[in-house]
Coordinates of C-alpha atoms in Angstrom, one line a residue:
M1 CA 129.0 143.8 59.1
L2 CA 125.9 145.5 58.8
Y3 CA 122.8 143.6 58.0
Y4 CA 119.9 145.0 56.2
A5 CA 116.1 144.5 55.2
A6 CA 115.6 144.2 51.7
P7 CA 112.8 146.3 50.4
M8 CA 109.9 143.7 49.6
E9 CA 106.4 145.0 48.4
G10 CA 103.9 143.3 50.5
F11 CA 106.1 142.1 53.1
T12 CA 108.5 144.6 54.8
D13 CA 105.8 147.1 55.6
R14 CA 105.8 149.3 58.9
V15 CA 103.5 146.5 60.5
W16 CA 106.4 144.0 59.6
R17 CA 108.8 146.5 60.6
Q18 CA 107.3 146.9 64.4
A19 CA 106.6 143.6 64.8
H20 CA 109.9 142.1 64.0
Q21 CA 111.9 144.4 65.9
K22 CA 109.2 143.8 69.0
W23 CA 109.6 139.6 68.6
F24 CA 113.1 139.6 67.7
G25 CA 115.2 142.3 69.8
A26 CA 118.3 144.4 69.4
Q27 CA 120.2 141.4 68.4
G28 CA 117.5 140.5 65.9
A29 CA 117.0 143.4 64.4
A30 CA 118.4 144.5 60.8
D31 CA 121.1 147.6 61.1
R32 CA 118.9 149.4 58.5
Y33 CA 115.4 148.5 57.0
Y34 CA 115.0 149.7 53.8
A35 CA 111.3 150.3 52.7
P36 CA 109.3 149.0 49.9
F37 CA 109.7 151.6 46.9
I38 CA 107.3 154.6 46.6
S39 CA 106.8 156.9 43.4
P40 CA 107.2 160.4 43.1
P41 CA 103.4 162.2 42.2
E42 CA 104.3 164.0 38.6
N43 CA 102.3 166.4 40.4
R44 CA 104.3 167.1 43.5
V45 CA 101.5 166.7 45.7
L46 CA 102.1 164.1 48.4
I47 CA 99.5 161.1 48.8
K48 CA 98.9 160.9 52.7
K49 CA 97.7 157.3 52.4
K50 CA 101.4 156.5 51.0
M51 CA 103.2 158.9 52.7
A52 CA 101.7 157.3 55.9
E53 CA 104.1 154.3 55.6
L54 CA 107.1 156.6 55.8
A55 CA 105.7 158.5 59.1
P56 CA 108.1 158.9 61.3
A57 CA 105.6 158.1 64.1
A58 CA 105.3 154.7 63.0
N59 CA 108.8 153.9 62.2
P60 CA 110.2 153.6 65.3
G61 CA 113.5 151.4 66.6
A62 CA 116.0 150.8 63.7
P63 CA 116.9 153.2 60.9
V64 CA 114.2 153.0 57.9
I65 CA 115.7 153.8 54.4
P66 CA 112.9 155.3 52.0
Q67 CA 113.5 153.7 48.5
L68 CA 112.3 155.6 45.4
L69 CA 111.2 154.4 42.2
A70 CA 111.5 157.0 39.6
K71 CA 113.0 157.7 36.5
D72 CA 113.0 161.6 36.1
G73 CA 116.0 162.8 37.9
E74 CA 114.7 166.2 39.0
L75 CA 111.5 164.7 39.9
A76 CA 113.4 162.3 42.3
A77 CA 115.5 165.2 44.0
W78 CA 112.3 166.9 45.1
M79 CA 110.9 163.7 46.3
I80 CA 114.8 163.1 48.5
G81 CA 114.2 167.0 49.8
Q82 CA 110.6 165.7 51.0
L83 CA 111.9 162.8 52.7
R84 CA 114.7 164.7 54.3
A85 CA 112.2 166.9 55.6
L86 CA 110.3 164.2 57.5
G87 CA 113.8 163.8 59.2
Y88 CA 115.3 160.6 56.7
T89 CA 118.9 161.0 56.0
E90 CA 119.7 158.1 53.4
V91 CA 117.2 158.0 50.7
N92 CA 117.7 154.8 48.0
L93 CA 117.1 155.0 44.5
N94 CA 115.9 151.8 43.2
L95 CA 117.1 150.4 39.5
G96 CA 116.9 146.8 40.7
C97 CA 112.9 145.8 40.4
P98 CA 112.5 143.0 37.7
A99 CA 108.7 143.3 37.6
G100 CA 107.2 143.7 34.5
T101 CA 104.8 146.2 35.2
V102 CA 107.7 148.4 36.7
T103 CA 110.5 147.8 33.6
A104 CA 107.7 148.4 30.6
K105 CA 107.7 151.8 32.1
G106 CA 111.4 151.9 32.0
K107 CA 111.8 152.2 35.5
G108 CA 113.6 149.8 38.2
S109 CA 115.8 147.4 36.2
G110 CA 114.3 148.4 32.8
M111 CA 116.3 151.5 33.2
L112 CA 119.3 149.5 32.8
R113 CA 118.5 148.9 28.9
D114 CA 119.8 152.2 28.2
P115 CA 123.1 153.2 30.3
A116 CA 122.7 156.8 28.9
K117 CA 119.3 157.0 30.6
V118 CA 120.8 155.8 33.9
D119 CA 123.6 158.1 33.6
A120 CA 120.8 161.2 32.9
F121 CA 118.9 159.9 35.8
L122 CA 121.8 160.0 38.1
D123 CA 123.3 163.4 37.2
G124 CA 119.2 165.1 37.5
V125 CA 119.2 163.5 41.1
F126 CA 123.0 164.6 42.6
S127 CA 122.7 167.9 40.7
H128 CA 119.6 168.6 42.7
A129 CA 119.3 166.7 46.0
E130 CA 121.4 166.9 49.1
G131 CA 122.7 164.6 51.6
P132 CA 123.7 160.7 51.3
V133 CA 121.8 158.5 48.3
S134 CA 122.1 155.1 47.5
V135 CA 121.7 152.9 44.8
K136 CA 119.9 149.4 44.5
T137 CA 121.1 147.6 41.4
R138 CA 121.1 144.4 39.0
L139 CA 123.8 143.9 36.9
G140 CA 121.7 144.1 33.8
V141 CA 119.4 143.1 31.6
E142 CA 119.7 139.9 29.4
K143 CA 123.9 139.2 30.9
P144 CA 125.6 140.1 33.7
E145 CA 128.7 141.5 31.2
E146 CA 126.6 144.6 30.5
F147 CA 127.5 146.0 34.0
A148 CA 130.8 147.0 33.1
A149 CA 129.2 150.0 31.4
I150 CA 126.7 150.7 34.0
L151 CA 129.4 150.5 36.9
E152 CA 131.5 153.1 34.8
I153 CA 128.2 155.2 34.9
Y154 CA 127.5 154.8 39.0
N155 CA 131.7 155.5 39.7
R156 CA 131.1 159.2 38.2
Y157 CA 128.2 160.2 40.9
P158 CA 128.7 160.4 44.8
I159 CA 126.6 157.1 45.6
S160 CA 126.7 156.7 49.5
E161 CA 126.3 152.9 48.6
L162 CA 125.5 150.3 46.0
T163 CA 123.7 147.6 46.5
I164 CA 124.1 144.9 44.2
H165 CA 121.5 142.1 43.3
P166 CA 123.6 139.8 41.2
R167 CA 121.3 138.7 38.8
V168 CA 120.0 140.4 35.2
M169 CA 116.4 141.7 34.8
R170 CA 115.3 138.8 32.7
Q171 CA 115.9 136.3 35.4
Q172 CA 113.3 137.7 37.9
Y173 CA 114.1 136.0 41.2
R174 CA 114.7 132.5 39.3
G175 CA 118.3 130.8 39.3
Q176 CA 120.9 131.2 41.4
A177 CA 122.6 134.7 41.8
D178 CA 126.0 135.3 39.8
R179 CA 128.3 135.3 43.0
A180 CA 131.5 135.2 40.1
A181 CA 130.2 138.7 38.5
F182 CA 129.4 140.1 41.8
A183 CA 133.1 139.5 42.5
A184 CA 134.6 140.8 39.8
A185 CA 132.8 144.0 40.1
L186 CA 133.2 144.3 43.5
P187 CA 137.0 145.8 43.1
R188 CA 135.8 148.0 40.4
C189 CA 133.4 150.0 42.4
T190 CA 134.6 153.2 43.6
M191 CA 131.7 153.4 46.7
P192 CA 130.6 151.5 49.7
V193 CA 129.2 148.3 48.4
C194 CA 126.3 145.8 49.8
Y195 CA 125.7 142.2 48.8
N196 CA 122.1 141.1 48.2
G197 CA 120.9 137.8 46.9
D198 CA 119.9 134.2 47.8
V199 CA 121.2 134.5 51.7
T200 CA 118.9 132.5 54.0
T201 CA 121.2 131.0 56.6
A202 CA 123.6 132.3 59.3
A203 CA 126.0 130.1 57.3
Q204 CA 125.6 132.1 54.2
L205 CA 125.5 135.3 56.1
H206 CA 129.1 134.2 57.5
A207 CA 130.8 132.9 54.3
L208 CA 130.0 136.1 52.6
E209 CA 131.5 137.9 55.4
E210 CA 134.5 136.1 55.0
E211 CA 134.8 136.2 51.3
F212 CA 134.0 139.7 51.2
P213 CA 135.7 141.8 53.8
A214 CA 135.5 144.7 52.6
L215 CA 131.6 144.9 51.9
S216 CA 129.7 147.6 53.8
G217 CA 127.0 145.4 54.7
I218 CA 124.7 142.3 53.3
M219 CA 121.0 142.5 52.6
V220 CA 118.5 139.8 53.2
G221 CA 114.8 139.8 51.9
R222 CA 113.1 136.4 51.8
G223 CA 115.7 134.9 53.7
L224 CA 114.6 137.4 57.0
I225 CA 110.5 136.6 56.4
A226 CA 111.7 132.7 56.4
D227 CA 113.4 133.0 59.7
P228 CA 113.2 136.3 61.3
A229 CA 115.3 135.4 63.8
L230 CA 118.1 134.7 61.3
F231 CA 120.1 138.2 62.0
R232 CA 119.9 137.1 65.3
R233 CA 121.3 133.5 65.3
A234 CA 124.3 135.1 62.7
R235 CA 125.3 137.4 65.9
G236 CA 125.5 134.1 67.9
G237 CA 122.2 134.1 69.6
A238 CA 119.0 131.7 69.3
P239 CA 117.2 130.7 66.5
A240 CA 113.1 131.6 66.9
A241 CA 111.6 130.2 69.7
K242 CA 107.6 128.8 68.9
E243 CA 106.3 131.6 71.3
E244 CA 108.0 134.4 69.6
L245 CA 106.6 133.3 66.3
R246 CA 103.3 132.8 67.9
G247 CA 103.4 136.6 69.4
Y248 CA 105.0 137.9 66.1
L249 CA 102.4 136.3 63.6
T250 CA 99.5 137.4 66.1
D251 CA 100.9 141.1 65.7
L252 CA 101.2 140.8 62.1
Y253 CA 97.2 139.4 61.6
H254 CA 96.1 142.6 64.2
G255 CA 98.2 145.1 62.7
Y256 CA 97.2 144.2 58.8
T257 CA 93.5 143.8 60.1
E258 CA 93.9 147.8 61.6
L259 CA 96.0 149.1 59.1
F260 CA 93.4 147.4 56.1
G261 CA 90.1 147.5 58.1
S262 CA 89.5 144.0 56.9
A263 CA 90.4 140.6 58.9
G264 CA 89.9 139.1 55.2
C265 CA 92.5 141.8 53.4
A266 CA 94.9 140.7 56.7
I267 CA 94.5 137.1 55.7
S268 CA 95.7 137.3 52.1
R269 CA 98.6 139.6 53.5
M270 CA 99.4 137.0 56.2
K271 CA 99.4 134.2 53.3
G272 CA 102.2 135.6 51.8
H273 CA 104.0 135.5 55.3
W274 CA 103.2 131.5 55.7
F275 CA 104.3 131.2 52.5
Y276 CA 107.9 131.3 53.7
L277 CA 107.1 130.8 57.5
I278 CA 105.5 127.7 56.9
H279 CA 108.8 125.7 56.7
C280 CA 109.3 126.5 60.2
F281 CA 106.9 123.8 61.1
A282 CA 107.5 119.9 60.8
G283 CA 105.0 118.0 58.8
A284 CA 102.5 121.0 57.8
E285 CA 102.1 120.0 54.4
K286 CA 98.4 119.3 54.9
L287 CA 97.9 122.4 56.8
E288 CA 100.0 124.2 54.3
K289 CA 97.1 123.5 51.7
Q290 CA 94.3 124.4 54.0
L291 CA 96.2 127.4 54.4
K292 CA 95.9 128.4 51.1
K293 CA 92.5 127.6 50.6
L294 CA 90.7 129.4 53.3
R295 CA 88.9 133.0 53.7
E296 CA 87.2 133.4 56.4
P297 CA 89.2 134.8 59.7
W298 CA 87.3 131.8 62.1
E299 CA 89.1 129.2 59.5
Y300 CA 92.6 131.2 59.6
E301 CA 92.5 131.2 63.4
V302 CA 91.8 127.4 63.1
V303 CA 94.5 126.3 60.9
V304 CA 97.2 128.6 62.8
N305 CA 96.1 127.0 65.8
Q306 CA 96.6 123.7 64.6
I307 CA 100.1 124.5 63.0
F308 CA 101.2 125.7 66.1
T309 CA 100.8 122.2 67.7
L310 CA 103.3 121.0 65.2
P311 CA 107.5 120.9 66.1
L312 CA 109.7 123.5 64.8
V313 CA 112.2 122.0 62.3
K314 CA 115.9 122.1 63.5
Q315 CA 117.0 124.3 61.0
I316 CA 114.5 126.7 58.9
S317 CA 115.7 126.8 55.3
I318 CA 113.8 127.7 51.8

């Protein structure tokens, strides 16, 4: 079974991808890293700062898969061509993002409101783009029963892989992923299928493999941020050691400081990672509160040093 790192805005950027592979090795690396989405410019003029995230030299190691957020199929096909020119093979289409700022524009899972628009979008993509194109989707907008009509459309196109996050748009990331709806839909999918949603432990990965042996892969987002050694553990390796976590977090902090040109901006990004990683450390509640409030680099470094005096918990979970 292949393990994929999900695209998470503000988390799984190139700084994180490099640090994750460096500290958790080949055994702990994702088989594919799906990059957070980019939107193709309507004027078809690429923005260097945004494209720097996908520069091949900045993404060594395991394969990186760019993800596009768009609602114009021909424009998306043009962008796919630009990414192919950089050496990328697979490109992923985002029909799953539930953020209000995205769905209000009819993008992401907002496109699922109108299956006819999904059909027109995919027709525009596959009529003009070459090579593997995968799709990440939700079950619908309001209820999972909507997925039958949506899947009928997906099945008309040569989608290289369909990643299904079994929630609907209105759920955001609340409530439980609907495994029953996923299981009901799986036999009707004509393309390879990847599962995504609520996977936080190695035991859960293995349970999915046993329940759905025909899956092409399992995609993990928050679970991998909370336990960067998750894939290594699932493959029979060791849990994260304190020295690894220290090196990993130090590289993230320095990498973001260099990327943003500001330690203060780096701290803001690190707080997002610490929201999940703080649960690796036993008795960190008081320091967690301090971490949320601090702003200065010296404060951050003092609190992090204190966190690393604490013992690791035996089982990392969120």
